[in-house]
mmCIF file of C-alpha atoms and ligand atoms in Angstrom:
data_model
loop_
_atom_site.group_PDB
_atom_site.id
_atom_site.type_symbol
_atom_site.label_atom_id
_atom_site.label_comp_id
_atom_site.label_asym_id
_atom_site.label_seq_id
_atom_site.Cartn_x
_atom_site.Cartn_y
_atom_site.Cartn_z
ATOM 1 C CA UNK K 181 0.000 0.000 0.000
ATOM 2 C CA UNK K 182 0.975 3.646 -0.999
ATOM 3 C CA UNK K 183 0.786 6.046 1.928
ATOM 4 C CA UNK K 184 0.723 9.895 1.085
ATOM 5 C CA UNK K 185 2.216 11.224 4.489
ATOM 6 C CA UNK K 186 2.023 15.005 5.121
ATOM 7 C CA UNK K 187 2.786 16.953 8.725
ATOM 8 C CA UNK K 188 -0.532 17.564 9.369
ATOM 9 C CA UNK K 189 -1.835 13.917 8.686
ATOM 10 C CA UNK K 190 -4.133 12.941 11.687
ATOM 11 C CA UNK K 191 -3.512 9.511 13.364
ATOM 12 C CA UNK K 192 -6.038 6.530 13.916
ATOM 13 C CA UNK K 193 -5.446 2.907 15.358
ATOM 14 C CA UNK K 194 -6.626 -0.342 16.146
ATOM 15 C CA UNK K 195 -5.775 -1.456 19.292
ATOM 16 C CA UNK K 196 -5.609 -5.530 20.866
ATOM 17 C CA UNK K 197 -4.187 -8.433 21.862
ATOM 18 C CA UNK K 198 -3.550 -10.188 19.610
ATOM 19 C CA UNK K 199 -4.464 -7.608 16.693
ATOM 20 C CA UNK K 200 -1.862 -8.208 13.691
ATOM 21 C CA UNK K 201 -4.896 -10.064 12.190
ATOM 22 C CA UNK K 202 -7.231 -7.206 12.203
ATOM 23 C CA UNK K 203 -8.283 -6.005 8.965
ATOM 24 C CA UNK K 204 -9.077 -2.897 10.113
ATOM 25 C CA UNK K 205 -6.279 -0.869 9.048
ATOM 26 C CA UNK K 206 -7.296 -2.854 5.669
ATOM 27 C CA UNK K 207 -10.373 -1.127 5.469
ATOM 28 C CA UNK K 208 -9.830 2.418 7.230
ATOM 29 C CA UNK K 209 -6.986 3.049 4.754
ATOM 30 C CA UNK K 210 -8.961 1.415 2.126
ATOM 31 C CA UNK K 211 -11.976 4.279 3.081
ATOM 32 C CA UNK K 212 -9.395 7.141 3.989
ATOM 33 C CA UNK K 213 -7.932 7.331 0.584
ATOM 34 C CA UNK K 214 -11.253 7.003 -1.084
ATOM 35 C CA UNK K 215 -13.011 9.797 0.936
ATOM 36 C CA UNK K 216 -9.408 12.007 0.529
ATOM 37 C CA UNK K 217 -9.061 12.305 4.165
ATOM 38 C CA UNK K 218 -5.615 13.545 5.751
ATOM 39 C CA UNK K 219 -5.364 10.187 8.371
ATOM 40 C CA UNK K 220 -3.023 7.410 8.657
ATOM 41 C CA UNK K 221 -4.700 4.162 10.820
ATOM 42 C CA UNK K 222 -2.021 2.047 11.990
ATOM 43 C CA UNK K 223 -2.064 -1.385 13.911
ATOM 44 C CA UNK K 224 -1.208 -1.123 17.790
ATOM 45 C CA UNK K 225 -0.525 -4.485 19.721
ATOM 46 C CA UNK K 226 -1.110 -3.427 23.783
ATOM 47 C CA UNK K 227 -0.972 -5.614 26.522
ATOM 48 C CA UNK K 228 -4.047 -5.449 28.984
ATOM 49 C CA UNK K 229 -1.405 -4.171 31.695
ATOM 50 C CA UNK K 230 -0.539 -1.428 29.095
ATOM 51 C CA UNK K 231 -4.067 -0.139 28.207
ATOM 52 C CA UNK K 232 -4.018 2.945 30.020
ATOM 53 C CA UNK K 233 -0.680 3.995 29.573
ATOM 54 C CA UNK K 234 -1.601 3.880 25.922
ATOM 55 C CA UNK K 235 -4.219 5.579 25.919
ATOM 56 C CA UNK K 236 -2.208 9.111 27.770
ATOM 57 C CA UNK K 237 0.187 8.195 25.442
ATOM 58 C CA UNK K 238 -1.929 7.854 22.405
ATOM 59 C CA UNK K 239 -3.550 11.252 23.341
ATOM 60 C CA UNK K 240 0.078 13.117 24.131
ATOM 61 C CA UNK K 241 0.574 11.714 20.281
ATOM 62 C CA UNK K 242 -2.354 13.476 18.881
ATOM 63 C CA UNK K 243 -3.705 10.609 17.904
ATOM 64 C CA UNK K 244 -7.802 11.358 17.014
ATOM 65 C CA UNK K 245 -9.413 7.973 18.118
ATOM 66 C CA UNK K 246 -8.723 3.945 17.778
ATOM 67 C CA UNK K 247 -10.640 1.139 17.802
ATOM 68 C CA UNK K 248 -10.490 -1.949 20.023
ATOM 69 C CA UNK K 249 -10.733 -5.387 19.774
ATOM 70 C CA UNK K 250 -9.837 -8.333 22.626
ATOM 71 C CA UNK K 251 -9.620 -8.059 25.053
ATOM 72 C CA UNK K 252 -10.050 -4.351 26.146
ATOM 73 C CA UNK K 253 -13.899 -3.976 24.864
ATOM 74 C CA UNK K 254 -14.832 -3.929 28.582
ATOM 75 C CA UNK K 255 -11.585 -2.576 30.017
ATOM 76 C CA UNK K 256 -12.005 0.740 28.440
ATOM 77 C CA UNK K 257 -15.386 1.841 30.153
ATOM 78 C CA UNK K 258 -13.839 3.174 33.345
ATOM 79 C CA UNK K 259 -11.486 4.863 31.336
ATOM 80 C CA UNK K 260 -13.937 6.661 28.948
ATOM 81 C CA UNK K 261 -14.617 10.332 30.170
ATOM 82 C CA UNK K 262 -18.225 9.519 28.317
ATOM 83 C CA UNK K 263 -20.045 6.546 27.056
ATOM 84 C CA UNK K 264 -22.055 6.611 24.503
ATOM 85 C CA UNK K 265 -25.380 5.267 24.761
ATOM 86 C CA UNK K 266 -24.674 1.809 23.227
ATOM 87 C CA UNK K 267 -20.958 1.351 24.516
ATOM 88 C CA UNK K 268 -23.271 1.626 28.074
ATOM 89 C CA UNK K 269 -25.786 -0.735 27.313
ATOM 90 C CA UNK K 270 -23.681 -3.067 25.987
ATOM 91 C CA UNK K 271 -20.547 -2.881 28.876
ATOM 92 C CA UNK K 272 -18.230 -2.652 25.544
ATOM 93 C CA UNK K 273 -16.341 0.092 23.916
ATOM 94 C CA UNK K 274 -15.380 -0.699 20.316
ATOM 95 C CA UNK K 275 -14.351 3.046 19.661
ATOM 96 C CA UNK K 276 -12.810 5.485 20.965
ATOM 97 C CA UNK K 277 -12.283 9.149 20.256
ATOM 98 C CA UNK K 278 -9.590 11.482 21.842
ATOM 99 C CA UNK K 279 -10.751 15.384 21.610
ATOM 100 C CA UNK K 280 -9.182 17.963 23.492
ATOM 101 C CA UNK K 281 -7.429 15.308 25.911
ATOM 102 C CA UNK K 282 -10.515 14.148 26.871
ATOM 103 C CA UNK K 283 -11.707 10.489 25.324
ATOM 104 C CA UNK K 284 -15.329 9.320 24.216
ATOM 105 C CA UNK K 285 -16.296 5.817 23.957
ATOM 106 C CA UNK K 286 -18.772 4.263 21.723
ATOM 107 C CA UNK K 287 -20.017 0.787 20.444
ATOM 108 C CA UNK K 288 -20.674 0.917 16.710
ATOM 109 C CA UNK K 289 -22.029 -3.035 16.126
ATOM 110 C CA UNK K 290 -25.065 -2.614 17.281
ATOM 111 C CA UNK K 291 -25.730 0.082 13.971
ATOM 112 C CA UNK K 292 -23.023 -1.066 11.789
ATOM 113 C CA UNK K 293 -25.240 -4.469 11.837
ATOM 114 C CA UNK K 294 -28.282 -2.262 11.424
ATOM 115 C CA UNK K 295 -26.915 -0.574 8.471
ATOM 116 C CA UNK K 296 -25.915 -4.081 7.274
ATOM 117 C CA UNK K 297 -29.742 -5.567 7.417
ATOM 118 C CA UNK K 298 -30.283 -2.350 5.960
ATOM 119 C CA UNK K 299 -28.202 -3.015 3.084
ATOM 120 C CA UNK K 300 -29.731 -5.981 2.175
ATOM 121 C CA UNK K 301 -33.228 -4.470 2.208
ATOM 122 C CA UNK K 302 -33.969 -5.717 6.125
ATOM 123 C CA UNK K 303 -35.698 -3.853 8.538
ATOM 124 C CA UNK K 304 -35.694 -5.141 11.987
ATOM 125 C CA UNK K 305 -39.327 -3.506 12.821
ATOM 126 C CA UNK K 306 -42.173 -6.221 13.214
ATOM 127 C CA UNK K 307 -39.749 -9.117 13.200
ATOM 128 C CA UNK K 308 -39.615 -12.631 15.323
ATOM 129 C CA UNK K 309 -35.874 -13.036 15.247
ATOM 130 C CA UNK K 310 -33.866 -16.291 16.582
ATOM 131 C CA UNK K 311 -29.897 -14.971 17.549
ATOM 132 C CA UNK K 312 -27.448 -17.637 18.684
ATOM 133 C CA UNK K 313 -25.416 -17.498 21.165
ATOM 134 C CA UNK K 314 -24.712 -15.066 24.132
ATOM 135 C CA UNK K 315 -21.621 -13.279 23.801
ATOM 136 C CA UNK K 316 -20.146 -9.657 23.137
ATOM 137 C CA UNK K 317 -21.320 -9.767 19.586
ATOM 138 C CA UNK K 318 -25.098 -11.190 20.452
ATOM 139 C CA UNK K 319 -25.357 -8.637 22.802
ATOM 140 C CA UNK K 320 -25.033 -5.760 20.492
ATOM 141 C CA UNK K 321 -26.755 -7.665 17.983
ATOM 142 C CA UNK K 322 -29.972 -8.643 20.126
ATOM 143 C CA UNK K 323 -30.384 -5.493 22.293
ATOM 144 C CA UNK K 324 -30.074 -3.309 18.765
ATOM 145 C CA UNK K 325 -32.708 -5.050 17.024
ATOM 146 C CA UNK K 326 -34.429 -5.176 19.936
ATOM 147 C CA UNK K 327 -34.845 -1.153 20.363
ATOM 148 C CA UNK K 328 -35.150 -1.279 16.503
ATOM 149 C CA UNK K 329 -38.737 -2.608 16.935
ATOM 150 C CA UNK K 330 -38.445 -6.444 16.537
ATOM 151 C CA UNK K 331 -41.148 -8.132 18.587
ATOM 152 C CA UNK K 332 -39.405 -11.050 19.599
ATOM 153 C CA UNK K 333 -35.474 -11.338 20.040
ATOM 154 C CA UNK K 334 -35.279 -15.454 21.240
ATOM 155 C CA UNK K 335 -31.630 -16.016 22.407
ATOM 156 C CA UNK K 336 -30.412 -19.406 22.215
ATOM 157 C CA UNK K 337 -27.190 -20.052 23.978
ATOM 158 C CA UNK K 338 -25.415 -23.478 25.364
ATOM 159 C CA UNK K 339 -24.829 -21.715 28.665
ATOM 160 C CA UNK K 340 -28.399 -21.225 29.602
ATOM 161 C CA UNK K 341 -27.035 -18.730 32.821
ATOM 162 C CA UNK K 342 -25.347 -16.086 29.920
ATOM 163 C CA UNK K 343 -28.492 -15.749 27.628
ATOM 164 C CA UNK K 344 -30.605 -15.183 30.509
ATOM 165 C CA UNK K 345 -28.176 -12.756 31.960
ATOM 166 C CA UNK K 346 -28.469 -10.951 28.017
ATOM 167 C CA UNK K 347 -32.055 -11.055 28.186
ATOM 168 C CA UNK K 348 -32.131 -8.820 31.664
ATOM 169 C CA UNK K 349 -30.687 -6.282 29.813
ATOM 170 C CA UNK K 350 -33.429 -5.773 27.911
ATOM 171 C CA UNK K 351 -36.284 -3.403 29.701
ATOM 172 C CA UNK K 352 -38.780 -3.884 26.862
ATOM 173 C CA UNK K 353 -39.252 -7.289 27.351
ATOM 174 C CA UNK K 354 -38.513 -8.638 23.247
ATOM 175 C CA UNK K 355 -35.488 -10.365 24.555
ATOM 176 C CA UNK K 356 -36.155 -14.184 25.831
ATOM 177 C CA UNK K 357 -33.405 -17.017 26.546
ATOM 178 C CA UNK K 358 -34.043 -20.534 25.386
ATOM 179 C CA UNK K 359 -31.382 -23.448 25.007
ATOM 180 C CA UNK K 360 -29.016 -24.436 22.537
ATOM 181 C CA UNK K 361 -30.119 -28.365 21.770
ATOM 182 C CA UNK K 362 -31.286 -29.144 18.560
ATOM 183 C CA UNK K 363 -35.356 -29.315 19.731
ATOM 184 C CA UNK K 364 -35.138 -25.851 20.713
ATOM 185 C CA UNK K 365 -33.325 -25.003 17.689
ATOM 186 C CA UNK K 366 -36.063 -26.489 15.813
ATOM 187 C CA UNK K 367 -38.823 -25.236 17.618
ATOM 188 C CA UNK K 368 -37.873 -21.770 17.897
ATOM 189 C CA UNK K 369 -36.791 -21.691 13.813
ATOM 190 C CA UNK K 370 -40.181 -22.310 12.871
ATOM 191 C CA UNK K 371 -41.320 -19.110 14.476
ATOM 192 C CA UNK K 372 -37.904 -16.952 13.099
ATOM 193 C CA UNK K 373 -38.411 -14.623 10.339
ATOM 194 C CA UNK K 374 -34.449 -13.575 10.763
ATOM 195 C CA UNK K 375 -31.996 -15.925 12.354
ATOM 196 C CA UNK K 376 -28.258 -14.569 13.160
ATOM 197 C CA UNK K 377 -25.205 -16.996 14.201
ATOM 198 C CA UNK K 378 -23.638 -15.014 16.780
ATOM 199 C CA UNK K 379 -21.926 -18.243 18.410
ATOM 200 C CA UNK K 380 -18.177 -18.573 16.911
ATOM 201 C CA UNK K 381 -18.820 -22.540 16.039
ATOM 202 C CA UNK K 382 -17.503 -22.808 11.985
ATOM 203 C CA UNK K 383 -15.228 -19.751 12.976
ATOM 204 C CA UNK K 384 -11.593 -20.123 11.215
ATOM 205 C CA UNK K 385 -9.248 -21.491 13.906
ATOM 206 C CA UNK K 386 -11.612 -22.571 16.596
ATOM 207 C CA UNK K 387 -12.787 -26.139 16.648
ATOM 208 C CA UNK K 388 -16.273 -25.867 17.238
ATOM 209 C CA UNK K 389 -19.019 -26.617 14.775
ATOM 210 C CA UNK K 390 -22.651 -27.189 14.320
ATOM 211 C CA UNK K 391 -22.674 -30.629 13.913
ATOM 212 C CA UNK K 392 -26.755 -31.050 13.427
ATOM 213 C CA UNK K 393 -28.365 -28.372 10.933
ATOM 214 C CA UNK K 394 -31.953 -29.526 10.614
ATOM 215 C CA UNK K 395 -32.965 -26.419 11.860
ATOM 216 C CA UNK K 396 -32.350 -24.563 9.321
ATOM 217 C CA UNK K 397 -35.170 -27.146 7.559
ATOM 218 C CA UNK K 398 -37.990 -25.573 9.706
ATOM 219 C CA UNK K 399 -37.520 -22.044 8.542
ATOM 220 C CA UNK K 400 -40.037 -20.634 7.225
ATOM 221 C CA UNK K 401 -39.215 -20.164 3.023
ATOM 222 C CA UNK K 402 -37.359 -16.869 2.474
ATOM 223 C CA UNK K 403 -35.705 -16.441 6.009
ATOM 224 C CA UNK K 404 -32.594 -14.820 5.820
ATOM 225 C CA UNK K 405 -30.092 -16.797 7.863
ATOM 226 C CA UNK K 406 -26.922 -13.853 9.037
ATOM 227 C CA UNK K 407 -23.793 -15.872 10.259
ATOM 228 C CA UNK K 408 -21.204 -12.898 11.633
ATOM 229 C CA UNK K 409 -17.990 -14.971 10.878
ATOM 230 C CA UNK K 410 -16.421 -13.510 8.248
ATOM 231 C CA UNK K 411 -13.289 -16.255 8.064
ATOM 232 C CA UNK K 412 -14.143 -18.510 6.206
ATOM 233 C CA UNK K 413 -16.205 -16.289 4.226
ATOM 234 C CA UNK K 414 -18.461 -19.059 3.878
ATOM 235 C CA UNK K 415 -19.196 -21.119 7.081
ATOM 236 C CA UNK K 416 -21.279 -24.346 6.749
ATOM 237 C CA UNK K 417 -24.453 -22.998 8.431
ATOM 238 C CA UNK K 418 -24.572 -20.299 5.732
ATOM 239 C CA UNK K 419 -23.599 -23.235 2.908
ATOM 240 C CA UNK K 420 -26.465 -25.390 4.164
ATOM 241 C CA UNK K 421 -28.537 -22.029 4.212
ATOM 242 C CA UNK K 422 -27.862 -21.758 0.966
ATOM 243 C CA UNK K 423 -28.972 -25.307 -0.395
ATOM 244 C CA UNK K 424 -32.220 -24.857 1.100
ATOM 245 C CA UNK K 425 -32.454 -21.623 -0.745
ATOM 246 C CA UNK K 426 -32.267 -19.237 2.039
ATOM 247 C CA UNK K 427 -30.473 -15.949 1.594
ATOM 248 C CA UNK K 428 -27.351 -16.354 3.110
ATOM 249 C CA UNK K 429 -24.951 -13.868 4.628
ATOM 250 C CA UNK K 430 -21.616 -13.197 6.405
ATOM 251 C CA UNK K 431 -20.044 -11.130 8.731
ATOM 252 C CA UNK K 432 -18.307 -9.058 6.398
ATOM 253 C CA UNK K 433 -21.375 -6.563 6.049
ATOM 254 C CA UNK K 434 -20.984 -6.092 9.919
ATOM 255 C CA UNK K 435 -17.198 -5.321 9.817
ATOM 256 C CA UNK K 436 -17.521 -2.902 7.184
ATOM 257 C CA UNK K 437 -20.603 -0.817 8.865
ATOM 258 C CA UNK K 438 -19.148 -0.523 11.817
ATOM 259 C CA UNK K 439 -16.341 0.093 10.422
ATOM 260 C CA UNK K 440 -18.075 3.305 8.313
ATOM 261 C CA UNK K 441 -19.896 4.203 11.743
ATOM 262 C CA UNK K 442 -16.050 4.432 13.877
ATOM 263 C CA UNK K 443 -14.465 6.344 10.520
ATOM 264 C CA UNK K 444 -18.004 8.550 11.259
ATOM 265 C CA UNK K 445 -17.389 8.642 14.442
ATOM 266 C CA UNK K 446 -13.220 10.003 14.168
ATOM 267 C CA UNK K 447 -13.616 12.262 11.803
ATOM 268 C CA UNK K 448 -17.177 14.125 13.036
ATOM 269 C CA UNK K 449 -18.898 13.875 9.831
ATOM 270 C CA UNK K 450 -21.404 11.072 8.020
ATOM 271 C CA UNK K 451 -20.307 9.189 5.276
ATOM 272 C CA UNK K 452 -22.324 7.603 2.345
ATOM 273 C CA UNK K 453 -21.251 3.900 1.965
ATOM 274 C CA UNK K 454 -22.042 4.438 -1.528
ATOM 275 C CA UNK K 455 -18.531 6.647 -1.816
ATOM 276 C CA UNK K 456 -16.531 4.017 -0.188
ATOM 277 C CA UNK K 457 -18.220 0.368 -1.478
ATOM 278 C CA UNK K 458 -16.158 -0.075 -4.352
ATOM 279 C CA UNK K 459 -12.495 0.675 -2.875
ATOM 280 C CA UNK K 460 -13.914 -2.424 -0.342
ATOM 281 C CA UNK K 461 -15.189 -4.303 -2.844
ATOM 282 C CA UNK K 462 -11.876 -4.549 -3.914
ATOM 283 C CA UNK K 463 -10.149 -5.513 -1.393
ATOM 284 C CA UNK K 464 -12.282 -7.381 0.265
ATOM 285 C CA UNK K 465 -14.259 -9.183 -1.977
ATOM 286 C CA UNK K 466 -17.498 -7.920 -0.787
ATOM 287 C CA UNK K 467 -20.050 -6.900 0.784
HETATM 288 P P1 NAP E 672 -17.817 -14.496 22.718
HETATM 289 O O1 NAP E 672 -18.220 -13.335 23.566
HETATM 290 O O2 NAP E 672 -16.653 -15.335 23.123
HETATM 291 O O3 NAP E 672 -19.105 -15.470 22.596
HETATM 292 C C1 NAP E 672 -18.997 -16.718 21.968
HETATM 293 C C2 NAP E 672 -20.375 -17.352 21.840
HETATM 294 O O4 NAP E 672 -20.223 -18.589 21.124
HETATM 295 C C3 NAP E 672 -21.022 -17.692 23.185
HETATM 296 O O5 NAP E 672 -22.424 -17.538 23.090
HETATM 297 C C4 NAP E 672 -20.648 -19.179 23.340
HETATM 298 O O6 NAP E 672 -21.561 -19.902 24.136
HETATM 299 C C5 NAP E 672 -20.791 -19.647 21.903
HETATM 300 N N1 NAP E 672 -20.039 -20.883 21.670
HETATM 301 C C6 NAP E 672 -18.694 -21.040 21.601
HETATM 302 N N2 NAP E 672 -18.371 -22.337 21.384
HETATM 303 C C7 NAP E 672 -19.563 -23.011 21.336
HETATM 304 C C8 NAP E 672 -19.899 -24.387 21.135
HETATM 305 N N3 NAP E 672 -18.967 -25.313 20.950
HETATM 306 N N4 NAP E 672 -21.220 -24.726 21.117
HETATM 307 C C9 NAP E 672 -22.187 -23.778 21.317
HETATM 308 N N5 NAP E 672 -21.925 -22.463 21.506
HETATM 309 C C10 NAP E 672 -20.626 -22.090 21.515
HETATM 310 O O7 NAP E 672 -17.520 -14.046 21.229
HETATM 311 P P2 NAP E 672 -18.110 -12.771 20.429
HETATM 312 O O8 NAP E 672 -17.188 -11.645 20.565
HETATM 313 O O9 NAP E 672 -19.546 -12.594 20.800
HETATM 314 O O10 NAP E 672 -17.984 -13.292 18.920
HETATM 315 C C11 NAP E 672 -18.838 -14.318 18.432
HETATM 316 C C12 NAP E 672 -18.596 -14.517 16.932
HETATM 317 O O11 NAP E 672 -18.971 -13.342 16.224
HETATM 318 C C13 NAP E 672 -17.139 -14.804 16.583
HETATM 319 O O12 NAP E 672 -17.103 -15.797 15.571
HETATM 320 C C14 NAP E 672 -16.637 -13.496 16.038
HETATM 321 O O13 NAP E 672 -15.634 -13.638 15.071
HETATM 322 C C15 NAP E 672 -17.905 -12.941 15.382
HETATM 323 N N6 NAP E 672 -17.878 -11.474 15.306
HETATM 324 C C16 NAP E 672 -17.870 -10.903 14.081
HETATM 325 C C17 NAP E 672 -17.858 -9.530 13.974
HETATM 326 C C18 NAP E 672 -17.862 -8.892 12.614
HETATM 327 O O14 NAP E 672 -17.447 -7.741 12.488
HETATM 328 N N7 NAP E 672 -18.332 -9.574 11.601
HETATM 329 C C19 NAP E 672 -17.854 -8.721 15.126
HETATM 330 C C20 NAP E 672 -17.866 -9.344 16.377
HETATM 331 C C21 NAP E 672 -17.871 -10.724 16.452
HETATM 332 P P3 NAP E 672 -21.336 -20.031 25.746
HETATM 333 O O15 NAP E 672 -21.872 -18.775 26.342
HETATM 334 O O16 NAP E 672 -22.107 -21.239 26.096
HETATM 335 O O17 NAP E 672 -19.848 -20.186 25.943
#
């Protein structure tokens, strides 16, 4: 990659441990150079014993903001001078921006997966929706579509103590745990008009998987079936989607909104994804 330096370039990061697989400097730099905008987003490994001293150290720097990825998500609250809204709700920051000294923290998964239902001509409102598992990411997910206007938000998760934990969360009532054995998989598919994988089973470099996928048989026709892994870019719940003619789709439309939503974030201004799709498109292959 060419990088057009200049003194007055701004500075952005991704911060983690491990983070030298992130592809977000991939697709910041990707976005900065096709929106013109005077920043540089480099890759920051930092120990958890290290995150605050980075983060006086990345404001002495100038830097404008970073993102984060494990394992400081929930670190970072008590170090945010304010939260936004969904970095609260969700105990996780994802973003951060420094201004004036002072640094904001925000959670942008809960919209960038908005904005990637969105894309695909889904809107949450009026929906029975079936997530899967319990974690950081079904968090986001479920209490998003949640205030969004679905009317039911069923989360299924093998450790029946975490979804019911999730569900607490919720003050409207949409969110409700059930279990993660194939009869409650069935049962609750039949009634799903949008089911998400938020579990990392198929995930590149783990071991689990789902080894029993009849569920996907008792959706009703036309359910779109959402599986956040990105790697591989095709897991085999979205490949046995897909063979029962179910619109199938990854993670990478979540990586790349949220992605747009930090940049939006950073640099104070919105940003049509229409002015940055194509420079993805090509180096990611998609969305
Ligand atoms: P997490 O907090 O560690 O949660 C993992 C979830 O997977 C838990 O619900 C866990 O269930 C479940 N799980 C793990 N192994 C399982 C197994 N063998 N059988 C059944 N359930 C199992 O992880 P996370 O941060 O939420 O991430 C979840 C996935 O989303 C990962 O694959 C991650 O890559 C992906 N993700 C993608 C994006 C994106 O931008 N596309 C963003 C965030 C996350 P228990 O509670 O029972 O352990």
């Amino acid at each position: 990659m060419r990088v057009n330096l200049e003194n007055t370039t701004r500075k952005l990061c991704v911060i983690g441990d491990p983070v030298l697989h992130s592809k977000s400097p991939l697709i910041q730099n990707t976005m900065l150079e096709a929106l013109k905008l005077d920043y540089i987003y480099l890759c920051q490994p930092v120990a958890p014993a290290q995150l605050a001293p980075f983060l006086h150290a990345a404001a002495l720097l100038g830097y404008r903001g970073l993102n984060a990825t494990m394992p400081h998500k929930q670190a970072l609250l008590p170090l945010m001078d304010t939260l936004g809204e969904d970095a609260r709700r969700f105990g996780a920051v994802n973003t951060v921006c420094i201004r004036d000294g002072r640094f904001f923290g925000y959670n942008t998964d809960g919209v960038g997966f908005l904005r990637a239902l969105a894309a695909n001509g889904t809107s949450p409102k009026g929906l029975r929706v079936t997530v899967l598992g319990a974690g950081g990411a079904a968090k986001a997910v479920a209490l998003k579509l949640a205030q969004e206007g679905a009317v039911r938000v069923t989360v299924c998760n093998r450790t029946a103590e975490r979804a019911a934990l999730l569900c607490a969360l919720d003050e409207q009532g949409v969110l409700r745990p059930a279990g993660f054995d194939i009869e409650t998989l069935r049962r609750e598919a039949r009634q799903t008009d949008l089911l998400i994988n938020c579990t990392s089973l198929g995930m590149h470099g783990t071991q689990g998987q789902f080894d029993d996928v009849t569920f996907l048989d008792e959706l009703p026709a036309g359910t779109p079936v959402y599986d956040l892994i990105y790697a591989p870019p095709e897991t085999k719940l979205l490949a046995e989607a897909a063979k029962r003619g179910l619109p199938a789709y990854n993670g990478l439309g979540l990586l790349v909104h949220q992605a747009v939503c930090s940049l939006e974030l950073f640099t104070e201004t919105s940003i049509a994804f229409s002015a940055v799709q194509q420079a993805l498109q090509g180096v990611l292959g998609g969305p």
